[in-house]
Structures are given as C-alpha cells and as structure tokens.
Amino acid sequence: MPLFIVLGKLTDKAIEKMKEAKQRDEKAEQIIQSAGGTFIAHYYTFGRYDFVAILELPSAEILAKVIIEIGQWGTVTTETMTAILPEQMYRMAKST
C-alpha cells in the first residue's frame, strides 16, 4: 500500500482551539482508517511545519479524499509527498 508523508501547518482556527487537538487528531485517524488506511505516525514539530504525519492509504485518490475531508475543518493546510521504503529503492536500483 502506498506510503504518504504529510507536512502540515495549523491555521489560526486550530491554534485558538488547541485544547481540542487530541479530539481532532483522533477524528483524523478515524477518517484514515475508514478509508482503508493506517495512521502510522504523527508528530508535532517546531519550525516550518507544525506537524508531520505518516500514512498508508490504498491510493493517491483515497489520500485526496481524506485530505479534502480533513481540510474542510479549516484547521490545517498540508503538503504531501509519496514515500517508498529503502528496500523498494534498493530493488529499483538493482533493476536499472
């Protein structure tokens, strides 16, 4: 299943309601699971991005649906990258 790295920024709305962060995170995890995915890891960060999430989802199309659904809350903006495991890169390198 494809792996995705989500870099996110909290909006002013999210920061104003930080006491609700745990509930928002749990709801996001439920959305990911209901889409057939796994919320592998989630970290709050300091710097350019406010959080990093690592997700496994069936496809980029499903990822888009998840991001749109969560984005409708108005609490985050995201940048997403597709990731592969080192073993996958090693196999591809050997076949070239």
mmCIF file of N, CA, C and O in Angstrom:
data_model
loop_
_atom_site.group_PDB
_atom_site.id
_atom_site.type_symbol
_atom_site.label_atom_id
_atom_site.label_comp_id
_atom_site.label_asym_id
_atom_site.label_seq_id
_atom_site.Cartn_x
_atom_site.Cartn_y
_atom_site.Cartn_z
ATOM 1 N N MET A 1 0.840 -1.170 0.000
ATOM 2 C CA MET A 1 0.000 0.000 0.000
ATOM 3 C C MET A 1 0.894 1.246 0.000
ATOM 4 O O MET A 1 1.890 1.284 0.706
ATOM 5 N N PRO A 2 0.530 2.264 -0.789
ATOM 6 C CA PRO A 2 1.347 3.471 -0.850
ATOM 7 C C PRO A 2 1.498 4.175 0.505
ATOM 8 O O PRO A 2 0.582 4.194 1.316
ATOM 9 N N LEU A 3 2.655 4.753 0.668
ATOM 10 C CA LEU A 3 3.002 5.478 1.889
ATOM 11 C C LEU A 3 3.043 6.963 1.556
ATOM 12 O O LEU A 3 3.564 7.350 0.495
ATOM 13 N N PHE A 4 2.522 7.790 2.459
ATOM 14 C CA PHE A 4 2.498 9.231 2.234
ATOM 15 C C PHE A 4 3.016 9.958 3.474
ATOM 16 O O PHE A 4 2.699 9.578 4.599
ATOM 17 N N ILE A 5 3.806 10.990 3.240
ATOM 18 C CA ILE A 5 4.284 11.870 4.301
ATOM 19 C C ILE A 5 3.488 13.165 4.156
ATOM 20 O O ILE A 5 3.505 13.789 3.091
ATOM 21 N N VAL A 6 2.805 13.552 5.207
ATOM 22 C CA VAL A 6 2.007 14.772 5.185
ATOM 23 C C VAL A 6 2.677 15.799 6.092
ATOM 24 O O VAL A 6 2.872 15.545 7.282
ATOM 25 N N LEU A 7 3.048 16.930 5.510
ATOM 26 C CA LEU A 7 3.597 18.048 6.267
ATOM 27 C C LEU A 7 2.468 19.048 6.439
ATOM 28 O O LEU A 7 1.806 19.411 5.459
ATOM 29 N N GLY A 8 2.222 19.474 7.659
ATOM 30 C CA GLY A 8 1.070 20.332 7.881
ATOM 31 C C GLY A 8 1.344 21.561 8.701
ATOM 32 O O GLY A 8 2.275 21.602 9.508
ATOM 33 N N LYS A 9 0.506 22.556 8.450
ATOM 34 C CA LYS A 9 0.528 23.792 9.226
ATOM 35 C C LYS A 9 -0.844 23.980 9.847
ATOM 36 O O LYS A 9 -1.865 23.771 9.178
ATOM 37 N N LEU A 10 -0.844 24.364 11.109
ATOM 38 C CA LEU A 10 -2.094 24.643 11.796
ATOM 39 C C LEU A 10 -2.554 26.052 11.431
ATOM 40 O O LEU A 10 -1.749 26.974 11.342
ATOM 41 N N THR A 11 -3.851 26.201 11.226
ATOM 42 C CA THR A 11 -4.406 27.527 10.960
ATOM 43 C C THR A 11 -4.640 28.249 12.287
ATOM 44 O O THR A 11 -4.564 27.638 13.359
ATOM 45 N N ASP A 12 -4.947 29.528 12.183
ATOM 46 C CA ASP A 12 -5.270 30.291 13.388
ATOM 47 C C ASP A 12 -6.439 29.660 14.130
ATOM 48 O O ASP A 12 -6.465 29.621 15.369
ATOM 49 N N LYS A 13 -7.400 29.141 13.372
ATOM 50 C CA LYS A 13 -8.573 28.486 13.975
ATOM 51 C C LYS A 13 -8.135 27.293 14.838
ATOM 52 O O LYS A 13 -8.632 27.091 15.942
ATOM 53 N N ALA A 14 -7.189 26.503 14.339
ATOM 54 C CA ALA A 14 -6.698 25.340 15.086
ATOM 55 C C ALA A 14 -5.937 25.772 16.333
ATOM 56 O O ALA A 14 -6.089 25.170 17.402
ATOM 57 N N ILE A 15 -5.134 26.801 16.195
ATOM 58 C CA ILE A 15 -4.336 27.270 17.327
ATOM 59 C C ILE A 15 -5.244 27.829 18.423
ATOM 60 O O ILE A 15 -5.022 27.587 19.610
ATOM 61 N N GLU A 16 -6.294 28.530 18.023
ATOM 62 C CA GLU A 16 -7.253 29.063 19.003
ATOM 63 C C GLU A 16 -7.936 27.942 19.792
ATOM 64 O O GLU A 16 -8.350 28.155 20.924
ATOM 65 N N LYS A 17 -8.036 26.757 19.168
ATOM 66 C CA LYS A 17 -8.736 25.639 19.802
ATOM 67 C C LYS A 17 -7.790 24.464 20.064
ATOM 68 O O LYS A 17 -8.153 23.310 19.880
ATOM 69 N N MET A 18 -6.576 24.761 20.513
ATOM 70 C CA MET A 18 -5.585 23.704 20.764
ATOM 71 C C MET A 18 -6.053 22.701 21.824
ATOM 72 O O MET A 18 -5.626 21.552 21.819
ATOM 73 N N LYS A 19 -6.935 23.111 22.708
ATOM 74 C CA LYS A 19 -7.455 22.175 23.713
ATOM 75 C C LYS A 19 -8.231 21.035 23.055
ATOM 76 O O LYS A 19 -8.411 19.987 23.650
ATOM 77 N N GLU A 20 -8.653 21.236 21.807
ATOM 78 C CA GLU A 20 -9.397 20.220 21.060
ATOM 79 C C GLU A 20 -8.497 19.402 20.138
ATOM 80 O O GLU A 20 -8.984 18.575 19.371
ATOM 81 N N ALA A 21 -7.180 19.619 20.221
ATOM 82 C CA ALA A 21 -6.248 18.955 19.301
ATOM 83 C C ALA A 21 -6.350 17.434 19.368
ATOM 84 O O ALA A 21 -6.358 16.767 18.334
ATOM 85 N N LYS A 22 -6.426 16.883 20.556
ATOM 86 C CA LYS A 22 -6.488 15.425 20.681
ATOM 87 C C LYS A 22 -7.732 14.870 19.993
ATOM 88 O O LYS A 22 -7.644 13.874 19.271
ATOM 89 N N GLN A 23 -8.850 15.521 20.178
ATOM 90 C CA GLN A 23 -10.089 15.052 19.535
ATOM 91 C C GLN A 23 -9.992 15.169 18.013
ATOM 92 O O GLN A 23 -10.444 14.274 17.294
ATOM 93 N N ARG A 24 -9.391 16.267 17.522
ATOM 94 C CA ARG A 24 -9.215 16.418 16.067
ATOM 95 C C ARG A 24 -8.321 15.323 15.516
ATOM 96 O O ARG A 24 -8.601 14.736 14.463
ATOM 97 N N ASP A 25 -7.220 15.048 16.230
ATOM 98 C CA ASP A 25 -6.291 14.008 15.777
ATOM 99 C C ASP A 25 -6.966 12.643 15.753
ATOM 100 O O ASP A 25 -6.773 11.855 14.821
ATOM 101 N N GLU A 26 -7.766 12.348 16.778
ATOM 102 C CA GLU A 26 -8.479 11.061 16.827
ATOM 103 C C GLU A 26 -9.490 10.964 15.693
ATOM 104 O O GLU A 26 -9.641 9.913 15.079
ATOM 105 N N LYS A 27 -10.190 12.059 15.405
ATOM 106 C CA LYS A 27 -11.151 12.067 14.291
ATOM 107 C C LYS A 27 -10.426 11.874 12.965
ATOM 108 O O LYS A 27 -10.891 11.120 12.099
ATOM 109 N N ALA A 28 -9.268 12.508 12.784
ATOM 110 C CA ALA A 28 -8.486 12.320 11.557
ATOM 111 C C ALA A 28 -8.082 10.859 11.410
ATOM 112 O O ALA A 28 -8.165 10.293 10.317
ATOM 113 N N GLU A 29 -7.656 10.244 12.506
ATOM 114 C CA GLU A 29 -7.272 8.834 12.447
ATOM 115 C C GLU A 29 -8.468 7.964 12.064
ATOM 116 O O GLU A 29 -8.328 7.028 11.268
ATOM 117 N N GLN A 30 -9.647 8.272 12.572
ATOM 118 C CA GLN A 30 -10.857 7.517 12.208
ATOM 119 C C GLN A 30 -11.155 7.651 10.712
ATOM 120 O O GLN A 30 -11.525 6.676 10.058
ATOM 121 N N ILE A 31 -10.994 8.849 10.183
ATOM 122 C CA ILE A 31 -11.234 9.080 8.753
ATOM 123 C C ILE A 31 -10.256 8.259 7.918
ATOM 124 O O ILE A 31 -10.638 7.622 6.940
ATOM 125 N N ILE A 32 -8.996 8.260 8.318
ATOM 126 C CA ILE A 32 -7.967 7.494 7.599
ATOM 127 C C ILE A 32 -8.281 6.005 7.644
ATOM 128 O O ILE A 32 -8.229 5.310 6.624
ATOM 129 N N GLN A 33 -8.650 5.507 8.810
ATOM 130 C CA GLN A 33 -8.981 4.082 8.946
ATOM 131 C C GLN A 33 -10.224 3.720 8.144
ATOM 132 O O GLN A 33 -10.265 2.671 7.512
ATOM 133 N N SER A 34 -11.227 4.579 8.155
ATOM 134 C CA SER A 34 -12.450 4.273 7.401
ATOM 135 C C SER A 34 -12.200 4.289 5.897
ATOM 136 O O SER A 34 -12.958 3.689 5.137
ATOM 137 N N ALA A 35 -11.117 4.959 5.481
ATOM 138 C CA ALA A 35 -10.739 4.982 4.062
ATOM 139 C C ALA A 35 -9.860 3.784 3.707
ATOM 140 O O ALA A 35 -9.356 3.694 2.593
ATOM 141 N N GLY A 36 -9.643 2.889 4.669
ATOM 142 C CA GLY A 36 -8.829 1.700 4.411
ATOM 143 C C GLY A 36 -7.355 1.913 4.673
ATOM 144 O O GLY A 36 -6.524 1.121 4.247
ATOM 145 N N GLY A 37 -7.013 2.985 5.381
ATOM 146 C CA GLY A 37 -5.614 3.304 5.618
ATOM 147 C C GLY A 37 -5.169 3.103 7.049
ATOM 148 O O GLY A 37 -5.948 2.692 7.908
ATOM 149 N N THR A 38 -3.907 3.426 7.281
ATOM 150 C CA THR A 38 -3.294 3.325 8.596
ATOM 151 C C THR A 38 -2.576 4.631 8.899
ATOM 152 O O THR A 38 -1.836 5.147 8.068
ATOM 153 N N PHE A 39 -2.809 5.143 10.097
ATOM 154 C CA PHE A 39 -2.128 6.339 10.598
ATOM 155 C C PHE A 39 -0.878 5.816 11.292
ATOM 156 O O PHE A 39 -0.900 5.443 12.453
ATOM 157 N N ILE A 40 0.238 5.739 10.574
ATOM 158 C CA ILE A 40 1.454 5.098 11.088
ATOM 159 C C ILE A 40 2.101 5.919 12.194
ATOM 160 O O ILE A 40 2.489 5.386 13.232
ATOM 161 N N ALA A 41 2.243 7.223 11.967
ATOM 162 C CA ALA A 41 2.888 8.072 12.977
ATOM 163 C C ALA A 41 2.422 9.506 12.811
ATOM 164 O O ALA A 41 2.008 9.927 11.728
ATOM 165 N N HIS A 42 2.511 10.241 13.911
ATOM 166 C CA HIS A 42 2.118 11.646 13.914
ATOM 167 C C HIS A 42 2.981 12.366 14.933
ATOM 168 O O HIS A 42 3.081 11.944 16.079
ATOM 169 N N TYR A 43 3.601 13.449 14.498
ATOM 170 C CA TYR A 43 4.472 14.229 15.379
ATOM 171 C C TYR A 43 4.142 15.702 15.241
ATOM 172 O O TYR A 43 3.945 16.193 14.137
ATOM 173 N N TYR A 44 4.097 16.406 16.358
ATOM 174 C CA TYR A 44 4.044 17.867 16.311
ATOM 175 C C TYR A 44 5.484 18.343 16.215
ATOM 176 O O TYR A 44 6.376 17.779 16.860
ATOM 177 N N THR A 45 5.715 19.355 15.399
ATOM 178 C CA THR A 45 7.074 19.808 15.127
ATOM 179 C C THR A 45 7.170 21.324 15.317
ATOM 180 O O THR A 45 6.157 22.029 15.343
ATOM 181 N N PHE A 46 8.387 21.796 15.423
ATOM 182 C CA PHE A 46 8.654 23.221 15.570
ATOM 183 C C PHE A 46 9.510 23.648 14.389
ATOM 184 O O PHE A 46 10.522 23.042 14.096
ATOM 185 N N GLY A 47 9.092 24.677 13.709
ATOM 186 C CA GLY A 47 9.812 25.117 12.528
ATOM 187 C C GLY A 47 8.835 25.449 11.419
ATOM 188 O O GLY A 47 7.734 25.939 11.664
ATOM 189 N N ARG A 48 9.203 25.135 10.208
ATOM 190 C CA ARG A 48 8.393 25.477 9.039
ATOM 191 C C ARG A 48 7.016 24.816 9.067
ATOM 192 O O ARG A 48 6.025 25.388 8.613
ATOM 193 N N TYR A 49 6.943 23.596 9.587
ATOM 194 C CA TYR A 49 5.687 22.866 9.667
ATOM 195 C C TYR A 49 5.339 22.621 11.129
ATOM 196 O O TYR A 49 6.212 22.492 11.980
ATOM 197 N N ASP A 50 4.045 22.530 11.401
ATOM 198 C CA ASP A 50 3.569 22.302 12.765
ATOM 199 C C ASP A 50 3.386 20.820 13.086
ATOM 200 O O ASP A 50 3.339 20.451 14.252
ATOM 201 N N PHE A 51 3.251 20.010 12.046
ATOM 202 C CA PHE A 51 3.148 18.564 12.285
ATOM 203 C C PHE A 51 3.587 17.780 11.057
ATOM 204 O O PHE A 51 3.605 18.295 9.938
ATOM 205 N N VAL A 52 3.939 16.528 11.321
ATOM 206 C CA VAL A 52 4.275 15.568 10.269
ATOM 207 C C VAL A 52 3.471 14.311 10.563
ATOM 208 O O VAL A 52 3.437 13.847 11.706
ATOM 209 N N ALA A 53 2.824 13.786 9.537
ATOM 210 C CA ALA A 53 2.078 12.536 9.683
ATOM 211 C C ALA A 53 2.546 11.561 8.609
ATOM 212 O O ALA A 53 2.835 11.974 7.478
ATOM 213 N N ILE A 54 2.631 10.308 8.979
ATOM 214 C CA ILE A 54 2.989 9.253 8.031
ATOM 215 C C ILE A 54 1.774 8.350 7.905
ATOM 216 O O ILE A 54 1.284 7.799 8.898
ATOM 217 N N LEU A 55 1.272 8.233 6.683
ATOM 218 C CA LEU A 55 0.042 7.496 6.419
ATOM 219 C C LEU A 55 0.275 6.408 5.380
ATOM 220 O O LEU A 55 1.093 6.572 4.475
ATOM 221 N N GLU A 56 -0.487 5.372 5.495
ATOM 222 C CA GLU A 56 -0.541 4.335 4.470
ATOM 223 C C GLU A 56 -1.988 4.317 3.999
ATOM 224 O O GLU A 56 -2.907 4.177 4.815
ATOM 225 N N LEU A 57 -2.189 4.519 2.707
ATOM 226 C CA LEU A 57 -3.534 4.542 2.129
ATOM 227 C C LEU A 57 -3.539 3.763 0.825
ATOM 228 O O LEU A 57 -2.494 3.637 0.176
ATOM 229 N N PRO A 58 -4.708 3.257 0.423
ATOM 230 C CA PRO A 58 -4.774 2.423 -0.779
ATOM 231 C C PRO A 58 -4.326 3.110 -2.072
ATOM 232 O O PRO A 58 -3.823 2.450 -2.979
ATOM 233 N N SER A 59 -4.515 4.430 -2.177
ATOM 234 C CA SER A 59 -4.146 5.120 -3.424
ATOM 235 C C SER A 59 -4.056 6.622 -3.187
ATOM 236 O O SER A 59 -4.522 7.138 -2.169
ATOM 237 N N ALA A 60 -3.508 7.307 -4.183
ATOM 238 C CA ALA A 60 -3.438 8.774 -4.135
ATOM 239 C C ALA A 60 -4.843 9.372 -4.176
ATOM 240 O O ALA A 60 -5.094 10.417 -3.576
ATOM 241 N N GLU A 61 -5.755 8.699 -4.876
ATOM 242 C CA GLU A 61 -7.136 9.185 -4.939
ATOM 243 C C GLU A 61 -7.788 9.150 -3.562
ATOM 244 O O GLU A 61 -8.481 10.084 -3.165
ATOM 245 N N ILE A 62 -7.543 8.085 -2.819
ATOM 246 C CA ILE A 62 -8.079 7.966 -1.458
ATOM 247 C C ILE A 62 -7.426 9.017 -0.558
ATOM 248 O O ILE A 62 -8.095 9.644 0.261
ATOM 249 N N LEU A 63 -6.128 9.226 -0.729
ATOM 250 C CA LEU A 63 -5.439 10.280 0.021
ATOM 251 C C LEU A 63 -6.122 11.618 -0.225
ATOM 252 O O LEU A 63 -6.380 12.372 0.720
ATOM 253 N N ALA A 64 -6.426 11.928 -1.476
ATOM 254 C CA ALA A 64 -7.065 13.202 -1.810
ATOM 255 C C ALA A 64 -8.406 13.342 -1.093
ATOM 256 O O ALA A 64 -8.711 14.406 -0.537
ATOM 257 N N LYS A 65 -9.191 12.277 -1.061
ATOM 258 C CA LYS A 65 -10.479 12.316 -0.362
ATOM 259 C C LYS A 65 -10.285 12.594 1.125
ATOM 260 O O LYS A 65 -11.010 13.388 1.721
ATOM 261 N N VAL A 66 -9.301 11.936 1.725
ATOM 262 C CA VAL A 66 -9.008 12.128 3.153
ATOM 263 C C VAL A 66 -8.583 13.566 3.416
ATOM 264 O O VAL A 66 -9.079 14.223 4.338
ATOM 265 N N ILE A 67 -7.658 14.073 2.612
ATOM 266 C CA ILE A 67 -7.155 15.441 2.791
ATOM 267 C C ILE A 67 -8.285 16.458 2.613
ATOM 268 O O ILE A 67 -8.387 17.427 3.367
ATOM 269 N N ILE A 68 -9.148 16.241 1.642
ATOM 270 C CA ILE A 68 -10.278 17.155 1.427
ATOM 271 C C ILE A 68 -11.222 17.124 2.624
ATOM 272 O O ILE A 68 -11.650 18.179 3.116
ATOM 273 N N GLU A 69 -11.530 15.933 3.113
ATOM 274 C CA GLU A 69 -12.444 15.823 4.255
ATOM 275 C C GLU A 69 -11.879 16.516 5.495
ATOM 276 O O GLU A 69 -12.562 17.286 6.155
ATOM 277 N N ILE A 70 -10.618 16.273 5.785
ATOM 278 C CA ILE A 70 -9.987 16.901 6.944
ATOM 279 C C ILE A 70 -9.805 18.400 6.704
ATOM 280 O O ILE A 70 -10.010 19.212 7.606
ATOM 281 N N GLY A 71 -9.463 18.776 5.490
ATOM 282 C CA GLY A 71 -9.270 20.180 5.147
ATOM 283 C C GLY A 71 -10.523 21.021 5.317
ATOM 284 O O GLY A 71 -10.442 22.227 5.574
ATOM 285 N N GLN A 72 -11.691 20.406 5.199
ATOM 286 C CA GLN A 72 -12.953 21.129 5.350
ATOM 287 C C GLN A 72 -13.150 21.665 6.768
ATOM 288 O O GLN A 72 -13.956 22.568 6.975
ATOM 289 N N TRP A 73 -12.398 21.149 7.723
ATOM 290 C CA TRP A 73 -12.499 21.653 9.103
ATOM 291 C C TRP A 73 -11.921 23.055 9.205
ATOM 292 O O TRP A 73 -12.194 23.773 10.154
ATOM 293 N N GLY A 74 -11.046 23.423 8.275
ATOM 294 C CA GLY A 74 -10.425 24.736 8.297
ATOM 295 C C GLY A 74 -9.325 24.883 9.337
ATOM 296 O O GLY A 74 -8.973 25.990 9.718
ATOM 297 N N THR A 75 -8.763 23.759 9.773
ATOM 298 C CA THR A 75 -7.770 23.802 10.845
ATOM 299 C C THR A 75 -6.352 23.500 10.388
ATOM 300 O O THR A 75 -5.413 23.712 11.156
ATOM 301 N N VAL A 76 -6.189 23.017 9.154
ATOM 302 C CA VAL A 76 -4.846 22.678 8.680
ATOM 303 C C VAL A 76 -4.693 22.994 7.193
ATOM 304 O O VAL A 76 -5.668 23.022 6.448
ATOM 305 N N THR A 77 -3.451 23.226 6.799
ATOM 306 C CA THR A 77 -3.067 23.217 5.389
ATOM 307 C C THR A 77 -1.957 22.182 5.284
ATOM 308 O O THR A 77 -1.206 21.973 6.248
ATOM 309 N N THR A 78 -1.878 21.512 4.154
ATOM 310 C CA THR A 78 -0.930 20.404 4.045
ATOM 311 C C THR A 78 -0.143 20.427 2.748
ATOM 312 O O THR A 78 -0.556 21.013 1.745
ATOM 313 N N GLU A 79 0.983 19.737 2.809
ATOM 314 C CA GLU A 79 1.817 19.423 1.647
ATOM 315 C C GLU A 79 2.119 17.933 1.788
ATOM 316 O O GLU A 79 2.533 17.492 2.858
ATOM 317 N N THR A 80 1.904 17.174 0.736
ATOM 318 C CA THR A 80 2.034 15.722 0.838
ATOM 319 C C THR A 80 3.055 15.188 -0.151
ATOM 320 O O THR A 80 3.132 15.648 -1.284
ATOM 321 N N MET A 81 3.821 14.212 0.310
ATOM 322 C CA MET A 81 4.814 13.546 -0.539
ATOM 323 C C MET A 81 4.535 12.048 -0.535
ATOM 324 O O MET A 81 4.139 11.490 0.486
ATOM 325 N N THR A 82 4.753 11.416 -1.655
ATOM 326 C CA THR A 82 4.707 9.959 -1.719
ATOM 327 C C THR A 82 6.069 9.449 -1.265
ATOM 328 O O THR A 82 7.100 10.023 -1.613
ATOM 329 N N ALA A 83 6.062 8.392 -0.479
ATOM 330 C CA ALA A 83 7.312 7.835 0.036
ATOM 331 C C ALA A 83 7.413 6.356 -0.326
ATOM 332 O O ALA A 83 6.400 5.686 -0.531
ATOM 333 N N ILE A 84 8.643 5.882 -0.414
ATOM 334 C CA ILE A 84 8.870 4.445 -0.582
ATOM 335 C C ILE A 84 9.879 4.012 0.468
ATOM 336 O O ILE A 84 10.687 4.814 0.952
ATOM 337 N N LEU A 85 9.812 2.753 0.804
ATOM 338 C CA LEU A 85 10.737 2.189 1.786
ATOM 339 C C LEU A 85 12.120 2.010 1.160
ATOM 340 O O LEU A 85 12.237 1.829 -0.062
ATOM 341 N N PRO A 86 13.170 2.025 1.967
ATOM 342 C CA PRO A 86 14.517 1.825 1.424
ATOM 343 C C PRO A 86 14.625 0.545 0.601
ATOM 344 O O PRO A 86 15.258 0.547 -0.462
ATOM 345 N N GLU A 87 13.995 -0.529 1.059
ATOM 346 C CA GLU A 87 14.071 -1.802 0.329
ATOM 347 C C GLU A 87 13.510 -1.671 -1.078
ATOM 348 O O GLU A 87 14.021 -2.279 -2.019
ATOM 349 N N GLN A 88 12.462 -0.869 -1.229
ATOM 350 C CA GLN A 88 11.892 -0.644 -2.554
ATOM 351 C C GLN A 88 12.889 0.088 -3.449
ATOM 352 O O GLN A 88 13.039 -0.246 -4.625
ATOM 353 N N MET A 89 13.557 1.082 -2.893
ATOM 354 C CA MET A 89 14.559 1.829 -3.663
ATOM 355 C C MET A 89 15.711 0.915 -4.058
ATOM 356 O O MET A 89 16.196 0.964 -5.188
ATOM 357 N N TYR A 90 16.148 0.061 -3.140
ATOM 358 C CA TYR A 90 17.252 -0.856 -3.430
ATOM 359 C C TYR A 90 16.881 -1.789 -4.581
ATOM 360 O O TYR A 90 17.683 -2.024 -5.483
ATOM 361 N N ARG A 91 15.643 -2.318 -4.569
ATOM 362 C CA ARG A 91 15.195 -3.220 -5.654
ATOM 363 C C ARG A 91 15.176 -2.480 -6.984
ATOM 364 O O ARG A 91 15.599 -3.015 -8.007
ATOM 365 N N MET A 92 14.684 -1.249 -6.973
ATOM 366 C CA MET A 92 14.629 -0.478 -8.229
ATOM 367 C C MET A 92 16.028 -0.186 -8.729
ATOM 368 O O MET A 92 16.283 -0.254 -9.934
ATOM 369 N N ALA A 93 16.946 0.141 -7.828
ATOM 370 C CA ALA A 93 18.318 0.443 -8.234
ATOM 371 C C ALA A 93 18.991 -0.769 -8.856
ATOM 372 O O ALA A 93 19.742 -0.642 -9.825
ATOM 373 N N LYS A 94 18.706 -1.951 -8.314
ATOM 374 C CA LYS A 94 19.312 -3.174 -8.854
ATOM 375 C C LYS A 94 18.800 -3.497 -10.249
ATOM 376 O O LYS A 94 19.507 -4.104 -11.032
ATOM 377 N N SER A 95 17.572 -3.082 -10.548
ATOM 378 C CA SER A 95 16.984 -3.428 -11.848
ATOM 379 C C SER A 95 17.340 -2.442 -12.954
ATOM 380 O O SER A 95 16.917 -2.612 -14.089
ATOM 381 N N THR A 96 18.143 -1.431 -12.643
ATOM 382 C CA THR A 96 18.492 -0.458 -13.694
ATOM 383 C C THR A 96 19.800 -0.844 -14.365
ATOM 384 O O THR A 96 20.614 -1.552 -13.855
#
